[in-house]
Short mmCIF file of C-alpha atoms in Angstrom, two decimals:
data_model
loop_
_atom_site.label_atom_id
_atom_site.label_comp_id
_atom_site.label_asym_id
_atom_site.label_seq_id
_atom_site.Cartn_x
_atom_site.Cartn_y
_atom_site.Cartn_z
CA MET A 292 -22.22 -0.12 20.64
CA SER A 293 -19.07 -2.22 20.81
CA THR A 294 -16.26 -2.01 18.30
CA VAL A 295 -16.48 -4.47 15.41
CA ASN A 296 -13.14 -6.26 15.16
CA GLY A 297 -12.30 -7.89 11.84
CA GLY A 298 -14.90 -8.78 9.28
CA ILE A 299 -12.10 -8.21 6.75
CA SER A 300 -12.26 -4.39 7.11
CA PHE A 301 -14.52 -1.42 7.78
CA TRP A 302 -14.73 -0.86 4.02
CA TYR A 303 -16.96 -3.96 3.78
CA ALA A 304 -19.16 -2.98 6.73
CA GLN A 305 -22.04 -1.52 4.74
CA GLU A 306 -22.32 -3.89 1.80
CA GLY A 307 -20.66 -6.97 3.27
CA ALA A 308 -18.34 -9.33 1.45
CA PRO A 309 -19.30 -9.89 -2.19
CA ALA A 310 -20.69 -13.15 -3.50
CA PRO A 311 -17.66 -14.98 -4.89
CA ARG A 312 -17.21 -15.65 -8.58
CA GLU A 313 -16.96 -19.25 -9.72
CA PRO A 314 -13.75 -21.17 -8.94
CA LEU A 315 -11.57 -22.65 -11.63
CA PRO A 316 -13.56 -25.56 -13.16
CA GLY A 317 -10.50 -27.64 -14.06
CA ASP A 318 -7.35 -27.65 -16.14
CA THR A 319 -7.25 -24.89 -18.74
CA THR A 320 -4.94 -22.69 -20.78
CA ALA A 321 -4.46 -18.96 -21.20
CA ASP A 322 -2.09 -16.50 -22.82
CA VAL A 323 -1.48 -14.81 -19.48
CA CYS A 324 -2.31 -16.19 -16.03
CA ILE A 325 -2.39 -13.67 -13.20
CA VAL A 326 -2.22 -14.95 -9.63
CA GLY A 327 -3.90 -12.52 -7.23
CA GLY A 328 -7.10 -10.50 -7.54
CA GLY A 329 -5.95 -7.33 -5.81
CA TYR A 330 -4.92 -4.02 -7.30
CA THR A 331 -1.77 -5.34 -9.00
CA GLY A 332 -3.44 -8.32 -10.63
CA LEU A 333 -6.56 -6.48 -11.74
CA TRP A 334 -4.72 -3.44 -13.06
CA THR A 335 -2.37 -5.74 -15.00
CA ALA A 336 -5.31 -7.59 -16.53
CA TYR A 337 -6.97 -4.28 -17.36
CA TYR A 338 -4.01 -2.75 -19.17
CA LEU A 339 -3.02 -5.95 -20.98
CA LYS A 340 -6.56 -6.50 -22.27
CA LYS A 341 -6.90 -2.88 -23.33
CA ALA A 342 -3.58 -3.05 -25.19
CA VAL A 343 -4.14 -6.48 -26.81
CA PRO A 344 -7.89 -7.29 -26.83
CA PHE A 345 -7.44 -10.79 -28.27
CA LEU A 346 -5.34 -11.99 -25.31
CA ASN A 347 -6.85 -14.80 -23.26
CA ILE A 348 -6.23 -13.64 -19.68
CA THR A 349 -7.17 -15.57 -16.54
CA VAL A 350 -7.05 -14.14 -13.01
CA LEU A 351 -6.92 -16.57 -10.07
CA GLU A 352 -7.86 -15.30 -6.61
CA ALA A 353 -7.71 -17.37 -3.41
CA LYS A 354 -10.71 -15.72 -1.72
CA PHE A 355 -12.36 -12.86 -3.61
CA CYS A 356 -11.05 -9.76 -5.35
CA GLY A 357 -10.09 -7.25 -2.66
CA TYR A 358 -9.80 -9.74 0.19
CA GLY A 359 -6.20 -8.73 0.90
CA ALA A 360 -4.52 -5.35 1.24
CA SER A 361 -6.57 -3.91 -1.64
CA GLY A 362 -9.67 -4.16 0.55
CA ARG A 363 -8.11 -3.20 3.87
CA ASN A 364 -5.76 -0.27 3.26
CA GLY A 365 -6.07 3.35 4.32
CA GLY A 366 -7.28 4.66 0.97
CA TRP A 367 -4.15 6.70 0.28
CA LEU A 368 -3.68 7.15 -3.46
CA TYR A 369 -0.38 9.01 -3.39
CA ASN A 370 2.99 9.32 -5.08
CA GLY A 371 5.24 7.60 -2.55
CA ILE A 372 7.25 4.60 -3.72
CA ALA A 373 9.35 2.27 -1.60
CA GLY A 374 13.06 2.25 -2.43
CA ARG A 375 13.48 5.46 -4.42
CA ASP A 376 16.55 6.59 -2.48
CA ARG A 377 18.22 3.22 -2.90
CA TYR A 378 17.48 3.29 -6.62
CA ALA A 379 19.13 6.71 -6.79
CA LYS A 380 22.29 5.22 -5.27
CA LEU A 381 22.23 2.19 -7.59
CA HIS A 382 21.23 3.86 -10.87
CA GLY A 383 21.86 7.57 -10.41
CA HIS A 384 19.77 10.52 -9.36
CA GLU A 385 18.17 11.12 -12.75
CA ALA A 386 16.88 7.54 -12.94
CA ALA A 387 15.22 7.98 -9.55
CA VAL A 388 13.74 11.31 -10.68
CA ARG A 389 12.12 9.51 -13.63
CA LEU A 390 10.69 6.95 -11.22
CA GLN A 391 9.27 9.70 -9.03
CA GLN A 392 7.78 11.54 -12.00
CA ALA A 393 6.11 8.30 -13.08
CA MET A 394 4.60 7.97 -9.61
CA ASN A 395 3.37 11.58 -9.67
CA ALA A 396 1.60 10.88 -12.96
CA THR A 397 0.16 7.62 -11.61
CA VAL A 398 -2.12 9.46 -9.19
CA THR A 399 -3.75 11.23 -12.14
CA GLU A 400 -3.81 7.99 -14.15
CA VAL A 401 -5.85 6.15 -11.52
CA LEU A 402 -8.32 9.00 -11.17
CA ASP A 403 -8.67 9.26 -14.96
CA VAL A 404 -9.43 5.53 -15.29
CA CYS A 405 -12.03 5.82 -12.53
CA GLU A 406 -13.72 8.54 -14.55
CA THR A 407 -13.47 6.59 -17.81
CA GLU A 408 -14.80 3.36 -16.30
CA LYS A 409 -17.36 5.20 -14.14
CA ILE A 410 -15.89 3.83 -10.90
CA ASP A 411 -17.20 5.83 -7.95
CA ALA A 412 -14.61 5.19 -5.23
CA ASP A 413 -15.36 8.30 -3.13
CA GLN A 414 -12.19 9.76 -4.61
CA HIS A 415 -11.21 13.29 -3.64
CA ARG A 416 -7.91 14.85 -4.66
CA GLY A 417 -6.93 16.85 -1.61
CA GLY A 418 -3.25 15.98 -1.59
CA VAL A 419 -1.19 14.55 1.28
CA LEU A 420 -0.33 16.46 4.47
CA GLU A 421 2.48 15.05 6.63
CA VAL A 422 2.92 16.72 10.00
CA ALA A 423 5.69 17.03 12.59
CA LEU A 424 4.93 17.01 16.32
CA SER A 425 8.38 17.39 17.91
CA PRO A 426 11.72 19.08 17.17
CA ALA A 427 13.18 15.80 15.90
CA GLN A 428 10.18 15.19 13.66
CA LEU A 429 10.39 18.74 12.35
CA ALA A 430 14.04 18.27 11.42
CA ARG A 431 13.16 15.07 9.56
CA LEU A 432 10.23 16.79 7.91
CA LYS A 433 12.41 19.58 6.55
CA ALA A 434 14.97 17.08 5.28
CA PHE A 435 12.18 15.03 3.70
CA HIS A 436 10.70 18.13 2.07
CA ALA A 437 14.09 19.15 0.65
CA ALA A 438 14.63 15.63 -0.70
CA GLU A 439 11.25 15.66 -2.46
CA LEU A 440 12.10 18.98 -4.10
CA ALA A 441 15.42 17.51 -5.23
CA PHE A 442 13.52 14.69 -6.93
CA GLY A 443 11.55 17.20 -8.97
CA GLU A 444 8.43 17.71 -6.88
CA THR A 445 8.48 21.49 -7.23
CA ASP A 446 4.77 21.88 -6.39
CA ARG A 447 5.26 20.61 -2.82
CA GLU A 448 4.71 23.17 -0.02
CA LEU A 449 6.32 23.52 3.43
CA TYR A 450 4.19 24.95 6.24
CA GLY A 451 4.81 26.26 9.73
CA ALA A 452 2.55 25.65 12.70
CA ARG A 453 -0.04 28.29 11.77
CA GLU A 454 -0.28 27.24 8.11
CA THR A 455 -0.58 23.60 9.19
CA ALA A 456 -3.50 24.47 11.46
CA ASP A 457 -5.17 26.28 8.57
CA ARG A 458 -5.39 22.88 6.85
CA VAL A 459 -5.85 20.43 9.75
CA ARG A 460 -5.76 21.36 13.44
CA VAL A 461 -3.48 18.63 14.75
CA ALA A 462 -2.66 19.25 18.41
CA GLY A 463 0.99 20.18 18.86
CA ALA A 464 1.84 20.21 15.15
CA VAL A 465 4.88 22.43 14.59
CA GLY A 466 5.09 22.10 10.82
CA SER A 467 4.02 20.07 7.81
CA SER A 468 4.72 19.29 4.19
CA TRP A 469 1.93 19.07 1.60
CA THR A 470 1.91 17.61 -1.89
CA PRO A 471 -0.93 17.81 -4.42
CA HIS A 472 -0.03 14.32 -5.68
CA GLY A 473 -2.49 12.45 -3.51
CA ALA A 474 -6.15 11.59 -3.13
CA ARG A 475 -8.49 9.99 -0.64
CA LEU A 476 -10.55 7.04 -1.82
CA HIS A 477 -12.63 4.05 -0.69
CA PRO A 478 -10.37 1.03 -1.29
CA VAL A 479 -13.12 -1.56 -1.76
CA LYS A 480 -15.15 0.55 -4.15
CA LEU A 481 -12.02 0.91 -6.28
CA VAL A 482 -11.13 -2.80 -6.31
CA GLN A 483 -14.70 -3.93 -6.96
CA GLY A 484 -15.16 -1.39 -9.74
CA LEU A 485 -11.88 -2.49 -11.27
CA ALA A 486 -12.87 -6.17 -11.10
CA ASP A 487 -16.14 -5.39 -12.88
CA ALA A 488 -14.31 -3.37 -15.53
CA VAL A 489 -11.85 -6.21 -16.15
CA GLU A 490 -14.64 -8.75 -16.57
CA ALA A 491 -16.48 -6.40 -18.93
CA LEU A 492 -13.36 -6.38 -21.13
CA GLY A 493 -13.48 -10.18 -21.39
CA VAL A 494 -10.96 -11.23 -18.74
CA THR A 495 -11.81 -14.47 -16.91
CA VAL A 496 -11.75 -14.10 -13.10
CA HIS A 497 -11.91 -17.21 -10.89
CA GLU A 498 -12.32 -16.65 -7.15
CA SER A 499 -12.16 -19.16 -4.28
CA THR A 500 -9.19 -20.62 -6.17
CA PRO A 501 -5.99 -20.62 -4.10
CA VAL A 502 -2.79 -21.09 -6.07
CA THR A 503 -0.46 -23.39 -4.17
CA GLU A 504 2.52 -23.28 -6.48
CA ILE A 505 3.77 -21.27 -9.44
CA ARG A 506 6.12 -22.87 -11.93
CA PRO A 507 7.19 -21.76 -15.41
CA LYS A 508 4.05 -21.83 -17.57
CA HIS A 509 1.98 -23.36 -14.72
CA ALA A 510 -0.24 -22.03 -11.93
CA ILE A 511 -1.28 -25.00 -9.77
CA THR A 512 -4.51 -24.98 -7.73
CA PRO A 513 -6.59 -27.67 -5.94
CA TYR A 514 -9.14 -27.36 -8.78
CA GLY A 515 -6.77 -27.73 -11.69
CA THR A 516 -3.78 -26.15 -13.39
CA VAL A 517 -3.70 -23.12 -15.66
CA ARG A 518 -1.00 -23.37 -18.31
CA ALA A 519 0.15 -20.11 -19.87
CA PRO A 520 3.31 -18.70 -21.50
CA TYR A 521 3.24 -15.92 -18.90
CA VAL A 522 2.39 -16.48 -15.24
CA LEU A 523 2.41 -13.33 -13.10
CA ARG A 524 2.63 -13.38 -9.30
CA CYS A 525 0.63 -10.46 -7.90
CA THR A 526 0.15 -11.63 -4.32
CA GLU A 527 1.94 -8.91 -2.27
CA GLY A 528 1.63 -9.70 1.47
CA PHE A 529 0.26 -13.20 0.80
CA THR A 530 3.29 -14.26 -1.25
CA ALA A 531 4.65 -16.35 1.63
CA SER A 532 1.74 -18.79 1.23
CA LEU A 533 3.12 -19.99 -2.11
CA ALA A 534 5.47 -22.95 -2.28
CA GLY A 535 9.08 -21.80 -2.08
CA GLN A 536 8.21 -18.16 -1.36
CA ARG A 537 8.07 -18.04 2.45
CA ARG A 538 11.15 -15.80 2.73
CA THR A 539 10.60 -13.70 -0.40
CA TRP A 540 8.51 -10.86 1.05
CA LEU A 541 7.74 -10.44 4.71
CA PRO A 542 3.99 -10.03 5.45
CA MET A 543 4.00 -6.93 7.66
CA ASN A 544 0.83 -6.27 9.63
CA SER A 545 -0.81 -2.88 9.61
CA SER A 546 -3.97 -2.15 11.58
CA MET A 547 -6.69 0.46 11.34
CA ILE A 548 -9.66 1.91 13.18
CA ALA A 549 -12.67 3.85 11.96
CA THR A 550 -14.58 6.24 14.20
CA GLU A 551 -18.29 6.82 14.31
CA PRO A 552 -19.41 9.65 11.97
CA LEU A 553 -18.37 12.99 13.46
CA THR A 554 -20.76 15.88 13.93
CA GLU A 555 -20.49 19.11 11.95
CA ALA A 556 -19.29 20.87 15.10
CA GLN A 557 -16.55 18.29 15.57
CA TRP A 558 -15.40 18.66 11.98
CA GLU A 559 -15.41 22.43 12.36
CA SER A 560 -13.10 22.08 15.36
CA LEU A 561 -10.68 19.97 13.28
CA GLY A 562 -10.67 21.92 10.06
CA TRP A 563 -9.66 19.31 7.48
CA HIS A 564 -11.89 20.97 4.88
CA GLY A 565 -9.54 19.98 2.07
CA ARG A 566 -9.91 16.27 2.89
CA GLU A 567 -6.16 15.73 2.64
CA THR A 568 -4.81 12.34 3.59
CA LEU A 569 -2.90 12.82 6.83
CA GLY A 570 0.36 11.31 8.06
CA ASP A 571 3.20 12.11 10.42
CA MET A 572 6.98 11.88 10.68
CA ALA A 573 7.14 9.33 13.52
CA HIS A 574 9.30 6.25 13.06
CA ALA A 575 6.23 4.06 13.64
CA TYR A 576 4.10 6.36 11.53
CA MET A 577 0.35 6.81 11.35
CA TYR A 578 -1.89 7.46 8.34
CA ALA A 579 -5.45 8.72 8.22
CA GLN A 580 -8.22 9.99 5.98
CA ARG A 581 -11.52 11.82 6.32
CA THR A 582 -13.99 9.36 4.84
CA ALA A 583 -16.83 10.28 2.52
CA ASP A 584 -19.36 9.45 5.25
CA GLY A 585 -17.70 11.74 7.80
CA ARG A 586 -15.51 9.38 9.85
CA ILE A 587 -11.80 9.30 10.54
CA ALA A 588 -10.09 6.11 9.39
CA LEU A 589 -6.65 5.91 10.99
CA GLY A 590 -3.94 3.28 10.81
CA GLY A 591 -0.52 2.30 12.09
CA ARG A 592 1.50 -0.69 13.21
CA GLY A 593 0.04 -3.01 15.82
CA VAL A 594 1.73 -6.38 16.26
CA PRO A 595 3.91 -5.96 13.18
CA TYR A 596 4.58 -9.58 12.25
CA ARG A 597 3.31 -13.08 12.98
CA PHE A 598 5.85 -15.86 13.46
CA GLY A 599 6.48 -17.94 10.35
CA SER A 600 5.11 -15.30 7.95
CA LYS A 601 1.55 -16.22 8.89
CA THR A 602 -1.39 -14.03 7.90
CA ASP A 603 -4.80 -13.51 9.50
CA ASN A 604 -8.06 -15.04 8.31
CA ASP A 605 -10.62 -12.26 8.59
CA GLY A 606 -8.79 -9.02 9.40
CA ARG A 607 -9.14 -9.31 13.16
CA THR A 608 -6.54 -7.36 15.13
CA GLN A 609 -5.50 -7.31 18.80
CA PRO A 610 -7.70 -5.29 21.20
CA GLN A 611 -4.58 -3.54 22.51
CA THR A 612 -3.81 -2.41 18.96
CA ILE A 613 -7.24 -0.82 18.64
CA GLU A 614 -6.61 1.00 21.93
CA ALA A 615 -3.15 2.13 20.79
CA LEU A 616 -4.61 3.57 17.58
CA ARG A 617 -7.36 5.29 19.57
CA GLU A 618 -4.64 6.91 21.69
CA ILE A 619 -2.97 8.23 18.52
CA LEU A 620 -6.32 9.63 17.39
CA VAL A 621 -6.80 11.44 20.70
CA ARG A 622 -3.21 12.68 20.74
CA PHE A 623 -3.79 14.28 17.35
CA PHE A 624 -7.30 15.48 18.18
CA PRO A 625 -7.87 15.70 21.97
CA GLN A 626 -11.43 16.96 21.49
CA LEU A 627 -12.35 13.49 20.12
CA ALA A 628 -11.54 11.68 23.39
CA GLY A 629 -15.12 10.48 23.75
CA VAL A 630 -15.70 9.48 20.13
CA ARG A 631 -16.76 5.89 19.60
CA ILE A 632 -14.52 3.54 17.59
CA ASP A 633 -16.86 1.61 15.32
CA HIS A 634 -14.42 -0.74 13.64
CA GLY A 635 -10.92 -2.16 13.95
CA TRP A 636 -9.12 -4.44 11.51
CA SER A 637 -5.75 -5.44 10.12
CA GLY A 638 -4.08 -6.55 6.90
CA VAL A 639 -0.66 -7.43 5.57
CA LEU A 640 1.63 -5.59 3.21
CA GLY A 641 4.66 -7.01 1.42
CA VAL A 642 8.12 -5.99 2.61
CA PRO A 643 11.25 -7.02 0.65
CA ARG A 644 14.52 -7.43 2.53
CA ASP A 645 15.83 -4.11 1.18
CA TRP A 646 12.43 -2.34 1.43
CA CYS A 647 12.36 -1.68 -2.35
CA ALA A 648 9.28 -2.17 -4.52
CA THR A 649 10.04 -4.11 -7.70
CA VAL A 650 8.51 -5.24 -10.98
CA THR A 651 10.08 -8.11 -12.90
CA LEU A 652 9.62 -10.35 -15.93
CA ASP A 653 11.99 -13.28 -16.33
CA ARG A 654 12.20 -13.67 -20.09
CA THR A 655 13.67 -17.18 -19.85
CA THR A 656 10.73 -18.61 -17.87
CA GLY A 657 7.81 -16.27 -18.55
CA LEU A 658 7.40 -15.74 -14.80
CA GLY A 659 6.72 -12.20 -13.66
CA TRP A 660 5.90 -10.48 -10.43
CA ALA A 661 5.37 -7.09 -8.88
CA GLY A 662 5.02 -5.91 -5.31
CA GLY A 663 6.95 -5.24 -2.15
CA TYR A 664 5.17 -1.89 -1.93
CA VAL A 665 5.76 -1.49 1.84
CA GLY A 666 2.44 0.26 2.36
CA SER A 667 2.42 2.47 -0.74
CA GLY A 668 0.58 0.05 -2.99
CA VAL A 669 -2.63 1.85 -3.92
CA ALA A 670 -0.86 3.91 -6.58
CA THR A 671 2.31 1.84 -7.02
CA ALA A 672 0.27 -1.20 -8.09
CA ASN A 673 -1.03 0.79 -11.05
CA LEU A 674 2.44 1.78 -12.21
CA ALA A 675 3.62 -1.81 -11.73
CA ALA A 676 0.73 -3.13 -13.83
CA ARG A 677 1.44 -0.79 -16.72
CA THR A 678 5.10 -1.80 -16.52
CA LEU A 679 4.24 -5.52 -16.60
CA ARG A 680 2.08 -4.84 -19.65
CA ASP A 681 5.01 -3.19 -21.43
CA LEU A 682 7.44 -5.93 -20.41
CA ILE A 683 5.15 -8.65 -21.78
CA GLN A 684 4.54 -6.76 -25.01
CA GLN A 685 8.27 -6.25 -25.42
CA ASP A 686 9.04 -9.90 -24.70
CA SER A 687 6.38 -11.13 -27.12
CA GLY A 688 7.65 -8.86 -29.88
CA GLN A 689 4.57 -6.63 -29.95
CA SER A 690 6.53 -3.52 -28.98
CA GLY A 691 9.99 -2.31 -28.05
CA PRO A 692 11.34 -0.84 -24.82
CA THR A 693 9.30 1.96 -23.27
CA ASP A 694 9.90 4.68 -20.70
CA LEU A 695 8.34 2.38 -18.10
CA THR A 696 10.52 -0.64 -18.85
CA ALA A 697 13.59 1.60 -18.42
CA LEU A 698 12.68 2.66 -14.86
CA PRO A 699 15.24 1.60 -12.23
CA TRP A 700 12.93 -0.68 -10.25
CA VAL A 701 12.48 -3.05 -13.21
CA ASN A 702 14.14 -6.46 -12.66
CA HIS A 703 15.70 -5.35 -9.36
CA LYS A 704 16.92 -8.39 -7.40
CA VAL A 705 16.44 -8.70 -3.64
CA ARG A 706 17.88 -11.30 -1.27
CA LYS A 707 15.55 -13.36 0.87
CA TRP A 708 14.67 -12.67 4.49
CA GLU A 709 16.43 -14.56 7.25
CA PRO A 710 14.93 -17.88 8.44
CA GLU A 711 12.95 -18.10 11.67
CA PRO A 712 13.32 -17.29 14.49
CA LEU A 713 15.72 -14.56 13.28
CA ARG A 714 13.03 -13.01 11.08
CA TRP A 715 10.54 -12.71 13.93
CA LEU A 716 13.11 -11.46 16.42
CA GLY A 717 14.43 -8.88 13.98
CA VAL A 718 11.03 -7.36 13.20
CA GLN A 719 9.92 -7.30 16.85
CA THR A 720 13.18 -5.65 17.90
CA MET A 721 12.99 -3.09 15.09
CA TYR A 722 9.50 -1.89 15.96
CA ALA A 723 10.20 -1.89 19.68
CA ALA A 724 13.15 0.37 18.88
CA PHE A 725 10.98 2.65 16.73
CA ARG A 726 8.28 2.97 19.37
CA GLY A 727 10.83 3.72 22.06
CA ALA A 728 12.46 6.35 19.85
CA ASP A 729 9.09 7.98 19.20
CA ARG A 730 8.38 8.18 22.92
CA ARG A 731 11.73 9.77 23.67
CA GLU A 732 11.46 12.25 20.81
CA SER A 733 7.93 13.27 21.82
CA THR A 734 9.12 14.40 25.26
CA GLY A 735 12.55 15.72 24.27
CA ARG A 736 13.72 19.06 22.94
CA SER A 737 16.49 17.84 20.68
CA ALA A 738 16.16 18.18 16.90
CA GLU A 739 18.36 15.11 16.47
CA THR A 740 16.78 11.82 15.43
CA ASP A 741 16.96 9.28 18.24
CA ARG A 742 20.13 7.20 17.86
CA VAL A 743 18.33 3.93 18.51
CA ALA A 744 16.03 4.58 15.54
CA ILE A 745 19.03 5.34 13.33
CA VAL A 746 20.66 2.03 14.25
CA ALA A 747 17.37 0.13 13.80
CA ASN A 748 16.90 1.60 10.33
CA ARG A 749 20.41 0.59 9.28
CA LEU A 750 20.14 -2.94 10.62
CA SER A 751 16.72 -3.51 9.06
CA GLY A 752 17.77 -2.29 5.61
CA ARG A 753 14.89 0.16 5.71
#
């Protein structure tokens, strides 16, 4: 069998793409209009409707709910958040600790809502295991582990080579760090279950309705305009498609593969009995999970960026990217050299210029937005949605400030990305530098991080 390339993602392979809901029938009004039917938009609709049942909420989605990153990601529900270290510098260590604690609690929050709403997303809370495969990676791992402890994650554990192998037998792993604040899930089952739950609450969801422009109190589509006091942009990697937003967040490509189902003997050779999500400490890092149907789904960067902030149509990725991800799989697990790759695909994630996730409500215009998750959106979108709920309730006089509205990522301002061709050249150069650094570190004996990677990180604002 040949590898399926595209088709949105492997997560749609069994059931196929859903039948789309009806598009917007014409001009209408709402109390809150949410642009984007992914995790951020749907979670925001869910929490707002639960908090204020009489609200008239409309969600507008260009394709169908889960077409973007919410239906293509690696299924990592974990406590990482983009920009925490920068927020510590801007607002103080304690503010960043509160942000991290909120993210830790978000993992439990998502799992609890799945139970309440009877959403079966193949969720399994096995934590997150991040491994080191070279002296330089091990040094970064130990520094990373110490930093996480300093931000209050006292239940995190540091392992040596033998303890790492007791969890997952990654070839050449010399150490790892494990946190319980993580779970494996099926991204599409989560987003589809969430969309159904939102509709059951009385939220109106229009699919096949691309928004071309957002203005104060207006979301403009080819089928009509939705007028609302609050219009929330929840478009993550597809933000550049909106008028005036091309340089707001860079749509970074991430690609994945899924193997054929492994045999019991193969799984026994790998360990991985705890079903942890698995990552590494490379500069161009990988991420993987053991799926509920016994496959390995593994991702990383392929061609990181398309000129002009363009995005794909159906998730198709480059054949050389599929091969590069297969090589990572075999490097981690040499005994799987002959395993068939059943599916390859890609998606885009939103990257702000300073690599910091943000959530904002402009009280003068009623415009709000959340995103820039830089690949950590499965959980972060939930925290962002609850924060948008609180910001709207505060602005409308229904409540006062909350612990969430006081978090340091609220109303953080980010400058725009450079115009083309500087944007394209910068991203290509950065990832070429990261890949070169990874190659040199993998064959070297130094515990020092490659100098080229250090420079690339500084120049990119990462």
